């Protein structure tokens, strides 16, 4: 009788040890998983910054490839779009709406670089009769810089897109475009700032780059404005 009782106690102890061991292993796995997948706020920001940089590098490379693949050098009466990373994201939708369009987008591009881009495209015979300019996301520019750029396009129909960017230069960029564009009879403003009002769901967290539905809307706004001026 005593031996049977002793066996039961031993068996019970083994079960208790096994349960405790499993519990400790489970706690260890959960703790390890939390440490691996839930970084501090600082780590999250660092990861986001790294991912954004990688995406920008990839977008810039793919954007250049898309331009070289889709350019129709004979279509000099077509539409040429010059912009920064915002327009790179919109490019597939523009190409669908306007086959043969030339989209020259580059991550980080500013208005001051637009003049060089225009001259290069002109030299290569790739500048269409309608020029869409989307520059201002990455910094401000002076009235004279914009005037100099528009003066290169006196024989073109120009469409200037203003900006929505949560930076201190947003108002400066939009005011400069509003001031200078009326001086050129061949220039039309595409008011992206007004059109995107209240449409936060169109943007990624940075408030600048567009989700697919936002990019589609952006492209349709460009097409609508061009059609109105034909």
PDB file of C-alpha atoms in Angstrom:
ATOM      1  CA  UNK A   1       0.000   0.000   0.000  1.00  0.00           C
ATOM      2  CA  UNK A   2       2.822   2.366   0.920  1.00  0.00           C
ATOM      3  CA  UNK A   3       4.717   1.589  -2.291  1.00  0.00           C
ATOM      4  CA  UNK A   4       1.600   2.294  -4.383  1.00  0.00           C
ATOM      5  CA  UNK A   5       1.116   5.625  -2.649  1.00  0.00           C
ATOM      6  CA  UNK A   6       4.811   6.458  -3.171  1.00  0.00           C
ATOM      7  CA  UNK A   7       4.544   5.627  -6.878  1.00  0.00           C
ATOM      8  CA  UNK A   8       1.519   7.921  -7.240  1.00  0.00           C
ATOM      9  CA  UNK A   9       3.375  10.768  -5.500  1.00  0.00           C
ATOM     10  CA  UNK A  10       6.414  10.266  -7.743  1.00  0.00           C
ATOM     11  CA  UNK A  11       4.219  10.200 -10.829  1.00  0.00           C
ATOM     12  CA  UNK A  12       2.458  13.370  -9.677  1.00  0.00           C
ATOM     13  CA  UNK A  13       5.778  15.142  -9.118  1.00  0.00           C
ATOM     14  CA  UNK A  14       6.923  14.197 -12.623  1.00  0.00           C
ATOM     15  CA  UNK A  15       3.731  15.609 -14.103  1.00  0.00           C
ATOM     16  CA  UNK A  16       4.170  18.830 -12.114  1.00  0.00           C
ATOM     17  CA  UNK A  17       7.786  19.181 -13.275  1.00  0.00           C
ATOM     18  CA  UNK A  18       6.743  18.569 -16.894  1.00  0.00           C
ATOM     19  CA  UNK A  19       3.992  21.209 -16.653  1.00  0.00           C
ATOM     20  CA  UNK A  20       6.390  23.722 -15.104  1.00  0.00           C
ATOM     21  CA  UNK A  21       8.988  23.028 -17.804  1.00  0.00           C
ATOM     22  CA  UNK A  22       6.451  23.537 -20.591  1.00  0.00           C
ATOM     23  CA  UNK A  23       5.280  26.756 -18.950  1.00  0.00           C
ATOM     24  CA  UNK A  24       8.832  28.105 -18.731  1.00  0.00           C
ATOM     25  CA  UNK A  25       9.509  27.216 -22.381  1.00  0.00           C
ATOM     26  CA  UNK A  26       6.289  28.970 -23.458  1.00  0.00           C
ATOM     27  CA  UNK A  27       7.190  32.097 -21.493  1.00  0.00           C
ATOM     28  CA  UNK A  28      10.651  32.057 -23.053  1.00  0.00           C
ATOM     29  CA  UNK A  29       9.265  31.784 -26.596  1.00  0.00           C
ATOM     30  CA  UNK A  30       6.767  34.614 -26.061  1.00  0.00           C
ATOM     31  CA  UNK A  31       9.429  36.798 -24.471  1.00  0.00           C
ATOM     32  CA  UNK A  32      11.837  36.102 -27.316  1.00  0.00           C
ATOM     33  CA  UNK A  33       9.143  36.832 -29.906  1.00  0.00           C
ATOM     34  CA  UNK A  34       8.242  40.114 -28.228  1.00  0.00           C
ATOM     35  CA  UNK A  35      11.870  41.154 -28.102  1.00  0.00           C
ATOM     36  CA  UNK A  36      12.275  40.315 -31.785  1.00  0.00           C
ATOM     37  CA  UNK A  37       9.073  41.824 -33.180  1.00  0.00           C
ATOM     38  CA  UNK A  38       8.207  44.751 -30.939  1.00  0.00           C
ATOM     39  CA  UNK A  39      11.110  47.219 -30.951  1.00  0.00           C
ATOM     40  CA  UNK A  40      11.118  50.531 -29.147  1.00  0.00           C
ATOM     41  CA  UNK A  41       9.676  53.631 -30.840  1.00  0.00           C
ATOM     42  CA  UNK A  42      13.176  54.636 -31.823  1.00  0.00           C
ATOM     43  CA  UNK A  43      13.800  51.286 -33.490  1.00  0.00           C
ATOM     44  CA  UNK A  44      10.529  51.534 -35.407  1.00  0.00           C
ATOM     45  CA  UNK A  45      11.490  54.951 -36.762  1.00  0.00           C
ATOM     46  CA  UNK A  46      14.922  53.661 -37.754  1.00  0.00           C
ATOM     47  CA  UNK A  47      13.391  50.685 -39.551  1.00  0.00           C
ATOM     48  CA  UNK A  48      10.880  52.950 -41.332  1.00  0.00           C
ATOM     49  CA  UNK A  49      13.642  55.302 -42.426  1.00  0.00           C
ATOM     50  CA  UNK A  50      15.691  52.406 -43.762  1.00  0.00           C
ATOM     51  CA  UNK A  51      12.727  50.968 -45.647  1.00  0.00           C
ATOM     52  CA  UNK A  52      11.817  54.342 -47.149  1.00  0.00           C
ATOM     53  CA  UNK A  53      15.406  54.833 -48.321  1.00  0.00           C
ATOM     54  CA  UNK A  54      15.449  51.367 -49.893  1.00  0.00           C
ATOM     55  CA  UNK A  55      12.098  51.973 -51.596  1.00  0.00           C
ATOM     56  CA  UNK A  56      13.272  55.343 -52.924  1.00  0.00           C
ATOM     57  CA  UNK A  57      16.431  53.769 -54.330  1.00  0.00           C
ATOM     58  CA  UNK A  58      14.388  51.043 -56.000  1.00  0.00           C
ATOM     59  CA  UNK A  59      11.781  53.493 -57.303  1.00  0.00           C
ATOM     60  CA  UNK A  60      14.469  55.704 -58.785  1.00  0.00           C
ATOM     61  CA  UNK A  61      16.104  52.782 -60.560  1.00  0.00           C
ATOM     62  CA  UNK A  62      12.820  51.298 -61.803  1.00  0.00           C
ATOM     63  CA  UNK A  63      11.515  54.719 -62.760  1.00  0.00           C
ATOM     64  CA  UNK A  64      14.466  55.304 -65.092  1.00  0.00           C
ATOM     65  CA  UNK A  65      13.954  51.861 -66.593  1.00  0.00           C
ATOM     66  CA  UNK A  66      10.261  52.502 -67.228  1.00  0.00           C
ATOM     67  CA  UNK A  67      11.057  55.785 -68.970  1.00  0.00           C
ATOM     68  CA  UNK A  68      13.541  54.153 -71.301  1.00  0.00           C
ATOM     69  CA  UNK A  69      11.086  51.368 -72.106  1.00  0.00           C
ATOM     70  CA  UNK A  70       8.047  53.557 -72.728  1.00  0.00           C
ATOM     71  CA  UNK A  71       9.474  56.554 -74.549  1.00  0.00           C
ATOM     72  CA  UNK A  72       8.189  57.115 -78.070  1.00  0.00           C
ATOM     73  CA  UNK A  73      10.820  59.424 -79.562  1.00  0.00           C
ATOM     74  CA  UNK A  74       8.633  60.158 -82.596  1.00  0.00           C
ATOM     75  CA  UNK A  75       5.715  61.422 -80.522  1.00  0.00           C
ATOM     76  CA  UNK A  76       6.957  65.035 -80.194  1.00  0.00           C
ATOM     77  CA  UNK A  77       3.372  66.357 -80.050  1.00  0.00           C
ATOM     78  CA  UNK A  78       2.565  64.149 -77.084  1.00  0.00           C
ATOM     79  CA  UNK A  79       2.749  64.668 -73.339  1.00  0.00           C
ATOM     80  CA  UNK A  80       5.952  64.822 -71.303  1.00  0.00           C
ATOM     81  CA  UNK A  81       5.792  64.735 -67.511  1.00  0.00           C
ATOM     82  CA  UNK A  82       8.741  65.887 -65.413  1.00  0.00           C
ATOM     83  CA  UNK A  83       8.657  65.303 -61.672  1.00  0.00           C
ATOM     84  CA  UNK A  84      10.004  63.778 -58.497  1.00  0.00           C
ATOM     85  CA  UNK A  85       9.156  60.609 -56.545  1.00  0.00           C
ATOM     86  CA  UNK A  86       5.453  61.533 -56.419  1.00  0.00           C
ATOM     87  CA  UNK A  87       5.197  61.356 -60.208  1.00  0.00           C
ATOM     88  CA  UNK A  88       7.199  58.112 -60.247  1.00  0.00           C
ATOM     89  CA  UNK A  89       4.403  56.512 -58.229  1.00  0.00           C
ATOM     90  CA  UNK A  90       1.754  57.946 -60.561  1.00  0.00           C
ATOM     91  CA  UNK A  91       3.563  56.936 -63.772  1.00  0.00           C
ATOM     92  CA  UNK A  92       1.858  53.527 -64.332  1.00  0.00           C
ATOM     93  CA  UNK A  93      -1.580  55.166 -64.162  1.00  0.00           C
ATOM     94  CA  UNK A  94      -0.571  57.951 -66.548  1.00  0.00           C
ATOM     95  CA  UNK A  95       0.855  55.409 -68.991  1.00  0.00           C
ATOM     96  CA  UNK A  96      -2.442  53.544 -68.903  1.00  0.00           C
ATOM     97  CA  UNK A  97      -4.516  56.674 -69.517  1.00  0.00           C
ATOM     98  CA  UNK A  98      -2.158  58.190 -72.089  1.00  0.00           C
ATOM     99  CA  UNK A  99      -0.277  55.526 -74.072  1.00  0.00           C
ATOM    100  CA  UNK A 100       2.952  56.923 -75.468  1.00  0.00           C
ATOM    101  CA  UNK A 101       3.350  59.452 -72.652  1.00  0.00           C
ATOM    102  CA  UNK A 102       6.887  60.150 -71.465  1.00  0.00           C
ATOM    103  CA  UNK A 103       7.244  60.236 -67.681  1.00  0.00           C
ATOM    104  CA  UNK A 104      10.612  61.431 -66.413  1.00  0.00           C
ATOM    105  CA  UNK A 105      10.511  61.085 -62.627  1.00  0.00           C
ATOM    106  CA  UNK A 106      13.432  61.060 -60.246  1.00  0.00           C
ATOM    107  CA  UNK A 107      13.491  60.693 -56.463  1.00  0.00           C
ATOM    108  CA  UNK A 108      14.660  63.874 -54.726  1.00  0.00           C
ATOM    109  CA  UNK A 109      14.481  66.082 -57.825  1.00  0.00           C
ATOM    110  CA  UNK A 110      13.909  69.812 -57.234  1.00  0.00           C
ATOM    111  CA  UNK A 111      12.729  72.654 -59.465  1.00  0.00           C
ATOM    112  CA  UNK A 112      16.273  73.948 -59.929  1.00  0.00           C
ATOM    113  CA  UNK A 113      17.118  70.652 -61.686  1.00  0.00           C
ATOM    114  CA  UNK A 114      14.138  70.941 -64.014  1.00  0.00           C
ATOM    115  CA  UNK A 115      15.930  73.220 -66.466  1.00  0.00           C
ATOM    116  CA  UNK A 116      18.716  70.694 -67.016  1.00  0.00           C
ATOM    117  CA  UNK A 117      16.150  67.913 -67.475  1.00  0.00           C
ATOM    118  CA  UNK A 118      14.215  69.904 -70.079  1.00  0.00           C
ATOM    119  CA  UNK A 119      17.357  70.726 -72.050  1.00  0.00           C
ATOM    120  CA  UNK A 120      18.434  67.080 -72.003  1.00  0.00           C
ATOM    121  CA  UNK A 121      15.043  65.831 -73.216  1.00  0.00           C
ATOM    122  CA  UNK A 122      14.995  68.525 -75.884  1.00  0.00           C
ATOM    123  CA  UNK A 123      18.429  67.492 -77.124  1.00  0.00           C
ATOM    124  CA  UNK A 124      17.292  63.877 -77.329  1.00  0.00           C
ATOM    125  CA  UNK A 125      14.124  64.831 -79.224  1.00  0.00           C
ATOM    126  CA  UNK A 126      11.923  63.512 -76.433  1.00  0.00           C
ATOM    127  CA  UNK A 127      10.126  66.705 -75.417  1.00  0.00           C
ATOM    128  CA  UNK A 128       6.436  66.611 -76.258  1.00  0.00           C
ATOM    129  CA  UNK A 129       4.131  69.482 -77.139  1.00  0.00           C
ATOM    130  CA  UNK A 130       2.466  69.368 -73.704  1.00  0.00           C
ATOM    131  CA  UNK A 131       4.708  69.565 -70.648  1.00  0.00           C
ATOM    132  CA  UNK A 132       3.518  68.658 -67.153  1.00  0.00           C
ATOM    133  CA  UNK A 133       5.824  69.813 -64.348  1.00  0.00           C
ATOM    134  CA  UNK A 134       5.487  68.379 -60.839  1.00  0.00           C
ATOM    135  CA  UNK A 135       8.362  69.766 -58.765  1.00  0.00           C
ATOM    136  CA  UNK A 136       8.174  71.252 -55.289  1.00  0.00           C
ATOM    137  CA  UNK A 137       7.906  68.224 -53.024  1.00  0.00           C
ATOM    138  CA  UNK A 138      11.565  68.396 -52.020  1.00  0.00           C
ATOM    139  CA  UNK A 139      12.070  72.097 -51.425  1.00  0.00           C
ATOM    140  CA  UNK A 140      11.214  75.672 -52.437  1.00  0.00           C
ATOM    141  CA  UNK A 141      12.414  77.660 -55.426  1.00  0.00           C
ATOM    142  CA  UNK A 142      12.479  81.316 -56.368  1.00  0.00           C
ATOM    143  CA  UNK A 143      10.152  83.101 -58.770  1.00  0.00           C
ATOM    144  CA  UNK A 144      13.058  83.721 -61.137  1.00  0.00           C
ATOM    145  CA  UNK A 145      14.042  80.058 -61.157  1.00  0.00           C
ATOM    146  CA  UNK A 146      10.530  79.154 -62.223  1.00  0.00           C
ATOM    147  CA  UNK A 147      10.414  81.955 -64.809  1.00  0.00           C
ATOM    148  CA  UNK A 148      13.689  80.784 -66.335  1.00  0.00           C
ATOM    149  CA  UNK A 149      12.374  77.251 -66.618  1.00  0.00           C
ATOM    150  CA  UNK A 150       9.051  78.284 -68.185  1.00  0.00           C
ATOM    151  CA  UNK A 151      10.864  80.558 -70.636  1.00  0.00           C
ATOM    152  CA  UNK A 152      12.476  77.464 -72.145  1.00  0.00           C
ATOM    153  CA  UNK A 153       9.004  76.188 -73.042  1.00  0.00           C
ATOM    154  CA  UNK A 154       7.524  79.183 -74.854  1.00  0.00           C
ATOM    155  CA  UNK A 155       6.337  76.966 -77.733  1.00  0.00           C
ATOM    156  CA  UNK A 156       4.779  74.314 -75.453  1.00  0.00           C
ATOM    157  CA  UNK A 157       1.568  73.974 -73.497  1.00  0.00           C
ATOM    158  CA  UNK A 158       2.657  73.904 -69.847  1.00  0.00           C
ATOM    159  CA  UNK A 159       0.846  72.372 -66.867  1.00  0.00           C
ATOM    160  CA  UNK A 160       2.237  73.243 -63.441  1.00  0.00           C
ATOM    161  CA  UNK A 161       1.162  71.026 -60.556  1.00  0.00           C
ATOM    162  CA  UNK A 162       1.311  72.601 -57.118  1.00  0.00           C
ATOM    163  CA  UNK A 163       2.136  70.519 -54.067  1.00  0.00           C
ATOM    164  CA  UNK A 164       0.773  68.982 -50.911  1.00  0.00           C
ATOM    165  CA  UNK A 165       3.642  68.228 -48.584  1.00  0.00           C
ATOM    166  CA  UNK A 166       3.661  68.567 -44.767  1.00  0.00           C
ATOM    167  CA  UNK A 167       6.777  70.733 -44.792  1.00  0.00           C
ATOM    168  CA  UNK A 168       7.416  74.415 -44.150  1.00  0.00           C
ATOM    169  CA  UNK A 169       7.988  75.110 -47.848  1.00  0.00           C
ATOM    170  CA  UNK A 170       4.540  73.925 -48.998  1.00  0.00           C
ATOM    171  CA  UNK A 171       2.995  77.399 -48.877  1.00  0.00           C
ATOM    172  CA  UNK A 172       6.066  79.014 -50.481  1.00  0.00           C
ATOM    173  CA  UNK A 173       6.006  76.573 -53.402  1.00  0.00           C
ATOM    174  CA  UNK A 174       2.296  76.998 -54.035  1.00  0.00           C
ATOM    175  CA  UNK A 175       2.438  80.793 -53.735  1.00  0.00           C
ATOM    176  CA  UNK A 176       5.359  80.981 -56.169  1.00  0.00           C
ATOM    177  CA  UNK A 177       3.493  78.877 -58.736  1.00  0.00           C
ATOM    178  CA  UNK A 178       0.353  81.022 -58.294  1.00  0.00           C
ATOM    179  CA  UNK A 179       2.410  84.192 -58.749  1.00  0.00           C
ATOM    180  CA  UNK A 180       4.439  83.187 -61.806  1.00  0.00           C
ATOM    181  CA  UNK A 181       2.082  80.990 -63.862  1.00  0.00           C
ATOM    182  CA  UNK A 182      -0.295  83.847 -64.886  1.00  0.00           C
ATOM    183  CA  UNK A 183       2.686  85.630 -66.498  1.00  0.00           C
ATOM    184  CA  UNK A 184       2.794  82.882 -69.136  1.00  0.00           C
ATOM    185  CA  UNK A 185      -0.222  82.528 -71.423  1.00  0.00           C
ATOM    186  CA  UNK A 186       0.764  78.961 -72.235  1.00  0.00           C
ATOM    187  CA  UNK A 187       0.818  77.880 -68.558  1.00  0.00           C
ATOM    188  CA  UNK A 188      -2.038  76.260 -66.616  1.00  0.00           C
ATOM    189  CA  UNK A 189      -2.023  75.366 -62.920  1.00  0.00           C
ATOM    190  CA  UNK A 190      -3.219  71.923 -61.859  1.00  0.00           C
ATOM    191  CA  UNK A 191      -4.352  72.557 -58.291  1.00  0.00           C
ATOM    192  CA  UNK A 192      -3.401  69.324 -56.579  1.00  0.00           C
ATOM    193  CA  UNK A 193      -3.390  71.054 -53.194  1.00  0.00           C
ATOM    194  CA  UNK A 194      -7.093  71.890 -53.490  1.00  0.00           C
ATOM    195  CA  UNK A 195      -8.078  68.632 -55.187  1.00  0.00           C
ATOM    196  CA  UNK A 196      -6.486  66.532 -52.438  1.00  0.00           C
ATOM    197  CA  UNK A 197      -8.085  68.466 -49.568  1.00  0.00           C
ATOM    198  CA  UNK A 198      -9.732  66.073 -47.109  1.00  0.00           C
ATOM    199  CA  UNK A 199      -8.467  62.981 -48.932  1.00  0.00           C
ATOM    200  CA  UNK A 200      -6.009  61.769 -46.303  1.00  0.00           C
ATOM    201  CA  UNK A 201      -6.841  58.152 -47.216  1.00  0.00           C
ATOM    202  CA  UNK A 202      -5.109  58.707 -50.574  1.00  0.00           C
ATOM    203  CA  UNK A 203      -1.732  59.220 -48.893  1.00  0.00           C
ATOM    204  CA  UNK A 204       0.778  57.032 -47.128  1.00  0.00           C
ATOM    205  CA  UNK A 205       1.841  58.053 -43.628  1.00  0.00           C
ATOM    206  CA  UNK A 206       4.309  60.640 -44.912  1.00  0.00           C
ATOM    207  CA  UNK A 207       1.387  62.684 -46.287  1.00  0.00           C
ATOM    208  CA  UNK A 208       3.137  63.038 -49.665  1.00  0.00           C
ATOM    209  CA  UNK A 209       3.384  59.767 -51.570  1.00  0.00           C
ATOM    210  CA  UNK A 210       0.223  58.205 -52.883  1.00  0.00           C
ATOM    211  CA  UNK A 211      -1.525  54.899 -52.397  1.00  0.00           C
ATOM    212  CA  UNK A 212      -2.893  53.265 -55.567  1.00  0.00           C
ATOM    213  CA  UNK A 213      -6.291  54.990 -55.323  1.00  0.00           C
ATOM    214  CA  UNK A 214      -4.566  58.335 -54.753  1.00  0.00           C
ATOM    215  CA  UNK A 215      -2.193  57.819 -57.677  1.00  0.00           C
ATOM    216  CA  UNK A 216      -5.112  56.930 -59.932  1.00  0.00           C
ATOM    217  CA  UNK A 217      -6.960  60.081 -58.880  1.00  0.00           C
ATOM    218  CA  UNK A 218      -3.833  62.175 -59.456  1.00  0.00           C
ATOM    219  CA  UNK A 219      -3.406  60.772 -62.970  1.00  0.00           C
ATOM    220  CA  UNK A 220      -7.063  61.379 -63.823  1.00  0.00           C
ATOM    221  CA  UNK A 221      -6.755  64.992 -62.637  1.00  0.00           C
ATOM    222  CA  UNK A 222      -3.853  65.562 -65.035  1.00  0.00           C
ATOM    223  CA  UNK A 223      -5.737  63.974 -67.942  1.00  0.00           C
ATOM    224  CA  UNK A 224      -8.908  65.941 -67.194  1.00  0.00           C
ATOM    225  CA  UNK A 225      -7.003  69.239 -67.145  1.00  0.00           C
ATOM    226  CA  UNK A 226      -5.200  68.468 -70.414  1.00  0.00           C
ATOM    227  CA  UNK A 227      -8.481  67.530 -72.099  1.00  0.00           C
ATOM    228  CA  UNK A 228     -10.102  70.762 -70.934  1.00  0.00           C
ATOM    229  CA  UNK A 229      -7.340  72.773 -72.608  1.00  0.00           C
ATOM    230  CA  UNK A 230      -7.356  70.948 -75.955  1.00  0.00           C
TER     231      UNK A 230
END
